[in-house]
Amino acid sequence: MTIVFSNDLDKLLYKCFFNPRGENSMRLDKIKNGLKTDFIGREIYYFKEVTSTNDQARRLALKGISEGTIVIAEKQRRGRGRRGKRWLSPKGGIWLSVILKPQIRPFNAFKLTFVTAVAVAKAIKKMFKLDAQIKWPNDILVQGKKICGILTEVDTTGNCIHFIIIGIGINANVGMHLFPKHLQYNVTSLKRELKEDIDRAAFVKVLLTTFERYYKLFLRSGFETILNEWLALNCVLGKYIEVLSSEGTYQGKAVNIDKNGALMVKLDDGTIKKVVSESIILKRLNK
Ligand code: BTN
């Protein structure tokens, strides 16, 4: 058999299908066998190492790959978080990106972060019976510590979405010693919470199935249905928070979420501020 590589990406893809199923590698066949989704995870591109699965997914999407295709890597060299932050992605985690092509306006793309957060929290609860909660807008916490982050990136022209990449990073079998000291208090992993390694492939299967269910629900019934699920899982409303905005920080009480997913914060003087893209910190003290 002769294989002709048209470019580096094809070489990489070839490699990924010939991934040896080493002891600590994710078992692709285990994800695929019995996966009951219609389109999410029907195509899986697996890499031992990438810069970022979101970058790889973007390259595939630009080549016209079908909706629902996912990219998974054992390790990311330059994993990205929100607001240009680095995302630590050592071996043992679940670093994956999903390619979506919804027919929605770019303004609504942010709502998919909520769809994803609900799916991840529900999948963790279902599989591990852990009390996973959502911290607005894109963090999943267990015991008040971050276990998963979501990065939604959109490719648009004008008012038209070509594709959306949903990046999901889950600290699965990641030892705490791998995180820098200053993060160890705020971060956790499934391994740490469960005191044993998890079966990542089995969990990815549950995650993809749950994700497809909520994505379809969003397309069929709209954002309000998702928001109701989100409200039941959130750990922010009613809490005193600090908002880190480009103009500085301010504090207030998170009182509501609007129909587009913006967080409504009541300042001490009674003013209500709308928080859309800023980061927030939960304060211990509740006023
Ligand atoms: C955040 O909390 O700031 C978002 C973190 C998102 C990390 C995931 S890991 C898979 C995908 N690839 C990336 O480079 N980032 C996302």
mmCIF file of N, CA, C and O in Angstrom, residues 142-232:
data_model
loop_
_atom_site.group_PDB
_atom_site.id
_atom_site.type_symbol
_atom_site.label_atom_id
_atom_site.label_comp_id
_atom_site.label_asym_id
_atom_site.label_seq_id
_atom_site.Cartn_x
_atom_site.Cartn_y
_atom_site.Cartn_z
ATOM 1 N N VAL A 142 -15.532 21.159 41.251
ATOM 2 C CA VAL A 142 -15.899 20.086 42.181
ATOM 3 C C VAL A 142 -15.270 20.474 43.508
ATOM 4 O O VAL A 142 -14.082 20.824 43.557
ATOM 5 N N GLN A 143 -16.049 20.465 44.557
ATOM 6 C CA GLN A 143 -15.570 20.914 45.877
ATOM 7 C C GLN A 143 -15.001 22.336 45.801
ATOM 8 O O GLN A 143 -13.997 22.648 46.437
ATOM 9 N N GLY A 144 -15.616 23.165 44.960
ATOM 10 C CA GLY A 144 -15.187 24.558 44.839
ATOM 11 C C GLY A 144 -13.911 24.769 44.045
ATOM 12 O O GLY A 144 -13.407 25.886 43.961
ATOM 13 N N LYS A 145 -13.365 23.705 43.482
ATOM 14 C CA LYS A 145 -12.103 23.819 42.726
ATOM 15 C C LYS A 145 -12.335 23.459 41.261
ATOM 16 O O LYS A 145 -13.135 22.573 40.961
ATOM 17 N N LYS A 146 -11.584 24.136 40.393
ATOM 18 C CA LYS A 146 -11.795 23.954 38.950
ATOM 19 C C LYS A 146 -11.290 22.591 38.476
ATOM 20 O O LYS A 146 -10.139 22.225 38.696
ATOM 21 N N ILE A 147 -12.180 21.886 37.785
ATOM 22 C CA ILE A 147 -11.817 20.564 37.268
ATOM 23 C C ILE A 147 -11.856 20.569 35.733
ATOM 24 O O ILE A 147 -11.255 19.729 35.086
ATOM 25 N N CYS A 148 -12.574 21.558 35.176
ATOM 26 C CA CYS A 148 -12.720 21.621 33.720
ATOM 27 C C CYS A 148 -12.904 23.063 33.256
ATOM 28 O O CYS A 148 -13.537 23.867 33.942
ATOM 29 N N GLY A 149 -12.314 23.387 32.100
ATOM 30 C CA GLY A 149 -12.521 24.695 31.468
ATOM 31 C C GLY A 149 -12.995 24.499 30.033
ATOM 32 O O GLY A 149 -12.693 23.470 29.407
ATOM 33 N N ILE A 150 -13.730 25.469 29.542
ATOM 34 C CA ILE A 150 -14.295 25.377 28.187
ATOM 35 C C ILE A 150 -13.874 26.610 27.395
ATOM 36 O O ILE A 150 -13.979 27.730 27.903
ATOM 37 N N LEU A 151 -13.402 26.396 26.180
ATOM 38 C CA LEU A 151 -12.981 27.517 25.334
ATOM 39 C C LEU A 151 -13.736 27.449 24.008
ATOM 40 O O LEU A 151 -13.532 26.529 23.222
ATOM 41 N N THR A 152 -14.616 28.419 23.785
ATOM 42 C CA THR A 152 -15.431 28.438 22.567
ATOM 43 C C THR A 152 -14.832 29.425 21.574
ATOM 44 O O THR A 152 -14.696 30.608 21.889
ATOM 45 N N GLU A 153 -14.449 28.944 20.396
ATOM 46 C CA GLU A 153 -13.856 29.830 19.384
ATOM 47 C C GLU A 153 -14.698 29.750 18.110
ATOM 48 O O GLU A 153 -15.099 28.673 17.684
ATOM 49 N N VAL A 154 -14.935 30.925 17.522
ATOM 50 C CA VAL A 154 -15.889 31.001 16.412
ATOM 51 C C VAL A 154 -15.189 31.512 15.153
ATOM 52 O O VAL A 154 -14.398 32.443 15.218
ATOM 53 N N ASP A 155 -15.504 30.906 14.010
ATOM 54 C CA ASP A 155 -14.976 31.386 12.731
ATOM 55 C C ASP A 155 -16.153 31.961 11.941
ATOM 56 O O ASP A 155 -17.103 31.243 11.621
ATOM 57 N N THR A 156 -16.086 33.260 11.684
ATOM 58 C CA THR A 156 -17.239 33.930 11.047
ATOM 59 C C THR A 156 -16.808 34.812 9.877
ATOM 60 O O THR A 156 -15.647 35.204 9.773
ATOM 61 N N THR A 157 -17.767 35.127 9.039
ATOM 62 C CA THR A 157 -17.627 36.236 8.084
ATOM 63 C C THR A 157 -18.910 37.035 8.262
ATOM 64 O O THR A 157 -20.008 36.489 8.077
ATOM 65 N N GLY A 158 -18.750 38.281 8.635
ATOM 66 C CA GLY A 158 -19.927 39.122 8.858
ATOM 67 C C GLY A 158 -20.860 38.470 9.852
ATOM 68 O O GLY A 158 -20.462 38.121 10.962
ATOM 69 N N ASN A 159 -22.071 38.216 9.415
ATOM 70 C CA ASN A 159 -23.060 37.663 10.322
ATOM 71 C C ASN A 159 -23.232 36.158 10.159
ATOM 72 O O ASN A 159 -24.220 35.582 10.607
ATOM 73 N N CYS A 160 -22.250 35.550 9.498
ATOM 74 C CA CYS A 160 -22.399 34.125 9.175
ATOM 75 C C CYS A 160 -21.318 33.306 9.890
ATOM 76 O O CYS A 160 -20.137 33.642 9.850
ATOM 77 N N ILE A 161 -21.757 32.230 10.549
ATOM 78 C CA ILE A 161 -20.795 31.343 11.230
ATOM 79 C C ILE A 161 -20.361 30.237 10.274
ATOM 80 O O ILE A 161 -21.207 29.550 9.698
ATOM 81 N N HIS A 162 -19.061 30.078 10.081
ATOM 82 C CA HIS A 162 -18.583 28.942 9.283
ATOM 83 C C HIS A 162 -18.520 27.698 10.163
ATOM 84 O O HIS A 162 -18.962 26.630 9.796
ATOM 85 N N PHE A 163 -17.912 27.872 11.320
ATOM 86 C CA PHE A 163 -17.849 26.758 12.278
ATOM 87 C C PHE A 163 -17.496 27.307 13.658
ATOM 88 O O PHE A 163 -17.016 28.444 13.787
ATOM 89 N N ILE A 164 -17.773 26.484 14.641
ATOM 90 C CA ILE A 164 -17.420 26.825 16.030
ATOM 91 C C ILE A 164 -16.594 25.673 16.576
ATOM 92 O O ILE A 164 -16.912 24.503 16.335
ATOM 93 N N ILE A 165 -15.535 26.010 17.279
ATOM 94 C CA ILE A 165 -14.738 24.972 17.939
ATOM 95 C C ILE A 165 -14.991 25.091 19.438
ATOM 96 O O ILE A 165 -14.772 26.153 20.031
ATOM 97 N N ILE A 166 -15.441 23.985 20.018
ATOM 98 C CA ILE A 166 -15.630 23.951 21.467
ATOM 99 C C ILE A 166 -14.478 23.154 22.056
ATOM 100 O O ILE A 166 -14.366 21.942 21.822
ATOM 101 N N GLY A 167 -13.624 23.810 22.801
ATOM 102 C CA GLY A 167 -12.501 23.120 23.440
ATOM 103 C C GLY A 167 -12.859 22.789 24.881
ATOM 104 O O GLY A 167 -13.325 23.655 25.631
ATOM 105 N N ILE A 168 -12.663 21.536 25.234
ATOM 106 C CA ILE A 168 -12.990 21.097 26.599
ATOM 107 C C ILE A 168 -11.718 20.523 27.235
ATOM 108 O O ILE A 168 -11.090 19.617 26.670
ATOM 109 N N GLY A 169 -11.345 21.055 28.378
ATOM 110 C CA GLY A 169 -10.163 20.551 29.076
ATOM 111 C C GLY A 169 -10.567 20.029 30.440
ATOM 112 O O GLY A 169 -11.071 20.785 31.275
ATOM 113 N N ILE A 170 -10.380 18.732 30.643
ATOM 114 C CA ILE A 170 -10.777 18.127 31.928
ATOM 115 C C ILE A 170 -9.543 17.541 32.620
ATOM 116 O O ILE A 170 -8.830 16.708 32.041
ATOM 117 N N ASN A 171 -9.317 17.974 33.833
ATOM 118 C CA ASN A 171 -8.224 17.407 34.623
ATOM 119 C C ASN A 171 -8.683 16.027 35.091
ATOM 120 O O ASN A 171 -9.365 15.916 36.102
ATOM 121 N N ALA A 172 -8.343 15.021 34.321
ATOM 122 C CA ALA A 172 -8.817 13.669 34.630
ATOM 123 C C ALA A 172 -7.795 12.960 35.513
ATOM 124 O O ALA A 172 -7.831 13.095 36.743
ATOM 125 N N ASN A 173 -6.864 12.241 34.876
ATOM 126 C CA ASN A 173 -5.847 11.521 35.658
ATOM 127 C C ASN A 173 -4.598 12.385 35.807
ATOM 128 O O ASN A 173 -3.501 11.997 35.403
ATOM 129 N N VAL A 174 -4.792 13.556 36.341
ATOM 130 C CA VAL A 174 -3.688 14.506 36.464
ATOM 131 C C VAL A 174 -3.350 14.679 37.948
ATOM 132 O O VAL A 174 -4.230 15.009 38.751
ATOM 133 N N GLY A 175 -2.086 14.427 38.277
ATOM 134 C CA GLY A 175 -1.647 14.577 39.674
ATOM 135 C C GLY A 175 -1.516 16.052 40.026
ATOM 136 O O GLY A 175 -1.106 16.856 39.187
ATOM 137 N N MET A 176 -1.844 16.386 41.247
ATOM 138 C CA MET A 176 -1.815 17.796 41.680
ATOM 139 C C MET A 176 -0.417 18.395 41.637
ATOM 140 O O MET A 176 -0.249 19.592 41.458
ATOM 141 N N HIS A 177 0.604 17.521 41.799
ATOM 142 C CA HIS A 177 1.983 18.024 41.825
ATOM 143 C C HIS A 177 2.379 18.660 40.500
ATOM 144 O O HIS A 177 3.351 19.399 40.424
ATOM 145 N N LEU A 178 1.606 18.357 39.426
ATOM 146 C CA LEU A 178 1.936 18.918 38.107
ATOM 147 C C LEU A 178 1.504 20.376 37.970
ATOM 148 O O LEU A 178 1.928 21.083 37.076
ATOM 149 N N PHE A 179 0.629 20.823 38.872
ATOM 150 C CA PHE A 179 0.188 22.216 38.813
ATOM 151 C C PHE A 179 1.130 23.095 39.627
ATOM 152 O O PHE A 179 1.623 22.673 40.676
ATOM 153 N N PRO A 180 1.343 24.335 39.143
ATOM 154 C CA PRO A 180 2.165 25.231 39.941
ATOM 155 C C PRO A 180 1.534 25.462 41.317
ATOM 156 O O PRO A 180 0.297 25.392 41.445
ATOM 157 N N LYS A 181 2.370 25.735 42.298
ATOM 158 C CA LYS A 181 1.921 25.893 43.699
ATOM 159 C C LYS A 181 0.720 26.832 43.818
ATOM 160 O O LYS A 181 -0.251 26.536 44.498
ATOM 161 N N HIS A 182 0.784 27.996 43.108
ATOM 162 C CA HIS A 182 -0.264 28.996 43.293
ATOM 163 C C HIS A 182 -1.623 28.537 42.755
ATOM 164 O O HIS A 182 -2.652 29.116 43.084
ATOM 165 N N LEU A 183 -1.629 27.465 41.933
ATOM 166 C CA LEU A 183 -2.913 26.984 41.398
ATOM 167 C C LEU A 183 -3.480 25.827 42.218
ATOM 168 O O LEU A 183 -4.670 25.528 42.147
ATOM 169 N N GLN A 184 -2.606 25.185 43.008
ATOM 170 C CA GLN A 184 -3.026 23.945 43.651
ATOM 171 C C GLN A 184 -4.233 24.107 44.567
ATOM 172 O O GLN A 184 -5.026 23.189 44.737
ATOM 173 N N TYR A 185 -4.428 25.309 45.095
ATOM 174 C CA TYR A 185 -5.550 25.536 45.999
ATOM 175 C C TYR A 185 -6.877 25.669 45.229
ATOM 176 O O TYR A 185 -7.938 25.356 45.740
ATOM 177 N N ASN A 186 -6.763 26.131 43.970
ATOM 178 C CA ASN A 186 -7.983 26.416 43.192
ATOM 179 C C ASN A 186 -8.364 25.351 42.172
ATOM 180 O O ASN A 186 -9.380 25.463 41.515
ATOM 181 N N VAL A 187 -7.489 24.371 42.013
ATOM 182 C CA VAL A 187 -7.670 23.393 40.942
ATOM 183 C C VAL A 187 -7.780 21.994 41.525
ATOM 184 O O VAL A 187 -7.167 21.699 42.550
ATOM 185 N N THR A 188 -8.558 21.146 40.859
ATOM 186 C CA THR A 188 -8.572 19.740 41.277
ATOM 187 C C THR A 188 -8.634 18.850 40.031
ATOM 188 O O THR A 188 -8.646 19.342 38.898
ATOM 189 N N SER A 189 -8.636 17.544 40.265
ATOM 190 C CA SER A 189 -8.728 16.605 39.136
ATOM 191 C C SER A 189 -9.647 15.454 39.560
ATOM 192 O O SER A 189 -9.897 15.250 40.754
ATOM 193 N N LEU A 190 -10.116 14.711 38.574
ATOM 194 C CA LEU A 190 -10.983 13.564 38.892
ATOM 195 C C LEU A 190 -10.202 12.549 39.713
ATOM 196 O O LEU A 190 -10.719 11.974 40.674
ATOM 197 N N LYS A 191 -8.932 12.380 39.362
ATOM 198 C CA LYS A 191 -8.080 11.433 40.097
ATOM 199 C C LYS A 191 -7.995 11.826 41.580
ATOM 200 O O LYS A 191 -8.103 10.993 42.463
ATOM 201 N N ARG A 192 -7.839 13.115 41.805
ATOM 202 C CA ARG A 192 -7.712 13.569 43.194
ATOM 203 C C ARG A 192 -9.025 13.368 43.958
ATOM 204 O O ARG A 192 -9.035 12.896 45.096
ATOM 205 N N GLU A 193 -10.139 13.704 43.319
ATOM 206 C CA GLU A 193 -11.427 13.591 44.000
ATOM 207 C C GLU A 193 -11.825 12.140 44.247
ATOM 208 O O GLU A 193 -12.440 11.827 45.262
ATOM 209 N N LEU A 194 -11.462 11.267 43.289
ATOM 210 C CA LEU A 194 -11.913 9.864 43.385
ATOM 211 C C LEU A 194 -10.849 8.950 43.992
ATOM 212 O O LEU A 194 -11.091 7.787 44.250
ATOM 213 N N LYS A 195 -9.666 9.504 44.167
ATOM 214 C CA LYS A 195 -8.527 8.777 44.733
ATOM 215 C C LYS A 195 -8.101 7.570 43.895
ATOM 216 O O LYS A 195 -7.570 6.585 44.387
ATOM 217 N N GLU A 196 -8.426 7.644 42.599
ATOM 218 C CA GLU A 196 -7.941 6.605 41.675
ATOM 219 C C GLU A 196 -8.031 7.137 40.244
ATOM 220 O O GLU A 196 -8.755 8.100 39.987
ATOM 221 N N ASP A 197 -7.315 6.488 39.337
ATOM 222 C CA ASP A 197 -7.401 6.875 37.933
ATOM 223 C C ASP A 197 -8.777 6.541 37.389
ATOM 224 O O ASP A 197 -9.381 5.543 37.791
ATOM 225 N N ILE A 198 -9.240 7.356 36.459
ATOM 226 C CA ILE A 198 -10.526 7.032 35.823
ATOM 227 C C ILE A 198 -10.272 6.418 34.454
ATOM 228 O O ILE A 198 -9.176 6.538 33.892
ATOM 229 N N ASP A 199 -11.303 5.785 33.925
ATOM 230 C CA ASP A 199 -11.242 5.231 32.572
ATOM 231 C C ASP A 199 -11.652 6.375 31.630
ATOM 232 O O ASP A 199 -12.834 6.668 31.458
ATOM 233 N N ARG A 200 -10.638 7.044 31.049
ATOM 234 C CA ARG A 200 -10.927 8.258 30.270
ATOM 235 C C ARG A 200 -11.794 7.971 29.047
ATOM 236 O O ARG A 200 -12.690 8.742 28.715
ATOM 237 N N ALA A 201 -11.538 6.858 28.375
ATOM 238 C CA ALA A 201 -12.312 6.562 27.162
ATOM 239 C C ALA A 201 -13.784 6.364 27.508
ATOM 240 O O ALA A 201 -14.679 6.866 26.821
ATOM 241 N N ALA A 202 -14.043 5.653 28.605
ATOM 242 C CA ALA A 202 -15.441 5.419 29.013
ATOM 243 C C ALA A 202 -16.112 6.748 29.341
ATOM 244 O O ALA A 202 -17.276 6.987 29.004
ATOM 245 N N PHE A 203 -15.358 7.638 29.977
ATOM 246 C CA PHE A 203 -15.944 8.933 30.329
ATOM 247 C C PHE A 203 -16.186 9.791 29.084
ATOM 248 O O PHE A 203 -17.229 10.453 28.974
ATOM 249 N N VAL A 204 -15.246 9.753 28.143
ATOM 250 C CA VAL A 204 -15.419 10.545 26.909
ATOM 251 C C VAL A 204 -16.699 10.101 26.193
ATOM 252 O O VAL A 204 -17.454 10.909 25.665
ATOM 253 N N LYS A 205 -16.955 8.794 26.225
ATOM 254 C CA LYS A 205 -18.168 8.281 25.573
ATOM 255 C C LYS A 205 -19.421 8.879 26.221
ATOM 256 O O LYS A 205 -20.327 9.344 25.546
ATOM 257 N N VAL A 206 -19.450 8.885 27.540
ATOM 258 C CA VAL A 206 -20.598 9.469 28.255
ATOM 259 C C VAL A 206 -20.695 10.963 27.945
ATOM 260 O O VAL A 206 -21.774 11.507 27.701
ATOM 261 N N LEU A 207 -19.537 11.616 27.909
ATOM 262 C CA LEU A 207 -19.511 13.063 27.661
ATOM 263 C C LEU A 207 -20.056 13.399 26.264
ATOM 264 O O LEU A 207 -20.871 14.315 26.102
ATOM 265 N N LEU A 208 -19.621 12.651 25.257
ATOM 266 C CA LEU A 208 -20.063 12.938 23.884
ATOM 267 C C LEU A 208 -21.567 12.714 23.743
ATOM 268 O O LEU A 208 -22.272 13.494 23.099
ATOM 269 N N THR A 209 -22.055 11.656 24.382
ATOM 270 C CA THR A 209 -23.491 11.362 24.318
ATOM 271 C C THR A 209 -24.289 12.475 24.993
ATOM 272 O O THR A 209 -25.289 12.960 24.465
ATOM 273 N N THR A 210 -23.819 12.900 26.164
ATOM 274 C CA THR A 210 -24.527 13.958 26.902
ATOM 275 C C THR A 210 -24.449 15.265 26.131
ATOM 276 O O THR A 210 -25.433 16.011 26.041
ATOM 277 N N PHE A 211 -23.283 15.533 25.556
ATOM 278 C CA PHE A 211 -23.113 16.776 24.800
ATOM 279 C C PHE A 211 -24.089 16.823 23.626
ATOM 280 O O PHE A 211 -24.748 17.835 23.398
ATOM 281 N N GLU A 212 -24.173 15.714 22.904
ATOM 282 C CA GLU A 212 -25.083 15.720 21.741
ATOM 283 C C GLU A 212 -26.530 15.963 22.181
ATOM 284 O O GLU A 212 -27.272 16.695 21.539
ATOM 285 N N ARG A 213 -26.907 15.348 23.309
ATOM 286 C CA ARG A 213 -28.289 15.520 23.791
ATOM 287 C C ARG A 213 -28.589 16.998 24.052
ATOM 288 O O ARG A 213 -29.602 17.532 23.598
ATOM 289 N N TYR A 214 -27.678 17.694 24.733
ATOM 290 C CA TYR A 214 -27.947 19.101 25.080
ATOM 291 C C TYR A 214 -27.760 20.031 23.883
ATOM 292 O O TYR A 214 -28.441 21.049 23.781
ATOM 293 N N TYR A 215 -26.885 19.677 22.985
ATOM 294 C CA TYR A 215 -26.713 20.491 21.768
ATOM 295 C C TYR A 215 -27.994 20.422 20.927
ATOM 296 O O TYR A 215 -28.506 21.436 20.450
ATOM 297 N N LYS A 216 -28.535 19.215 20.791
ATOM 298 C CA LYS A 216 -29.784 19.052 20.025
ATOM 299 C C LYS A 216 -30.925 19.793 20.710
ATOM 300 O O LYS A 216 -31.758 20.406 20.057
ATOM 301 N N LEU A 217 -30.946 19.707 22.041
ATOM 302 C CA LEU A 217 -32.006 20.382 22.803
ATOM 303 C C LEU A 217 -31.936 21.896 22.578
ATOM 304 O O LEU A 217 -32.949 22.568 22.395
ATOM 305 N N PHE A 218 -30.709 22.414 22.559
ATOM 306 C CA PHE A 218 -30.506 23.846 22.316
ATOM 307 C C PHE A 218 -31.030 24.230 20.925
ATOM 308 O O PHE A 218 -31.755 25.224 20.766
ATOM 309 N N LEU A 219 -30.693 23.436 19.913
ATOM 310 C CA LEU A 219 -31.118 23.764 18.539
ATOM 311 C C LEU A 219 -32.634 23.635 18.392
ATOM 312 O O LEU A 219 -33.271 24.412 17.694
ATOM 313 N N ARG A 220 -33.200 22.653 19.099
ATOM 314 C CA ARG A 220 -34.635 22.382 18.961
ATOM 315 C C ARG A 220 -35.488 23.315 19.811
ATOM 316 O O ARG A 220 -36.454 23.894 19.355
ATOM 317 N N SER A 221 -35.084 23.485 21.071
ATOM 318 C CA SER A 221 -35.969 24.191 22.010
ATOM 319 C C SER A 221 -35.471 25.566 22.424
ATOM 320 O O SER A 221 -36.147 26.272 23.149
ATOM 321 N N GLY A 222 -34.256 25.927 22.023
ATOM 322 C CA GLY A 222 -33.764 27.263 22.342
ATOM 323 C C GLY A 222 -32.970 27.312 23.644
ATOM 324 O O GLY A 222 -32.850 26.324 24.375
ATOM 325 N N PHE A 223 -32.449 28.505 23.906
ATOM 326 C CA PHE A 223 -31.501 28.688 25.014
ATOM 327 C C PHE A 223 -32.179 28.632 26.383
ATOM 328 O O PHE A 223 -31.552 28.253 27.374
ATOM 329 N N GLU A 224 -33.450 29.007 26.429
ATOM 330 C CA GLU A 224 -34.127 29.057 27.729
ATOM 331 C C GLU A 224 -34.105 27.689 28.434
ATOM 332 O O GLU A 224 -33.882 27.606 29.644
ATOM 333 N N THR A 225 -34.311 26.650 27.659
ATOM 334 C CA THR A 225 -34.311 25.291 28.225
ATOM 335 C C THR A 225 -32.936 24.970 28.811
ATOM 336 O O THR A 225 -32.822 24.363 29.883
ATOM 337 N N ILE A 226 -31.890 25.387 28.083
ATOM 338 C CA ILE A 226 -30.530 25.130 28.569
ATOM 339 C C ILE A 226 -30.283 25.941 29.845
ATOM 340 O O ILE A 226 -29.709 25.448 30.818
ATOM 341 N N LEU A 227 -30.739 27.202 29.812
ATOM 342 C CA LEU A 227 -30.525 28.066 30.984
ATOM 343 C C LEU A 227 -31.168 27.472 32.238
ATOM 344 O O LEU A 227 -30.611 27.576 33.332
ATOM 345 N N ASN A 228 -32.320 26.852 32.069
ATOM 346 C CA ASN A 228 -32.969 26.240 33.237
ATOM 347 C C ASN A 228 -32.107 25.128 33.831
ATOM 348 O O ASN A 228 -31.972 25.001 35.047
ATOM 349 N N GLU A 229 -31.509 24.340 32.958
ATOM 350 C CA GLU A 229 -30.606 23.274 33.427
ATOM 351 C C GLU A 229 -29.382 23.916 34.091
ATOM 352 O O GLU A 229 -28.895 23.458 35.117
ATOM 353 N N TRP A 230 -28.889 24.964 33.442
ATOM 354 C CA TRP A 230 -27.694 25.666 33.926
ATOM 355 C C TRP A 230 -27.940 26.225 35.326
ATOM 356 O O TRP A 230 -27.092 26.113 36.215
ATOM 357 N N LEU A 231 -29.125 26.823 35.506
ATOM 358 C CA LEU A 231 -29.456 27.439 36.803
ATOM 359 C C LEU A 231 -29.401 26.415 37.931
ATOM 360 O O LEU A 231 -28.925 26.702 39.025
ATOM 361 N N ALA A 232 -29.857 25.200 37.623
ATOM 362 C CA ALA A 232 -29.874 24.147 38.652
ATOM 363 C C ALA A 232 -28.457 23.687 39.010
ATOM 364 O O ALA A 232 -28.240 23.100 40.073
#
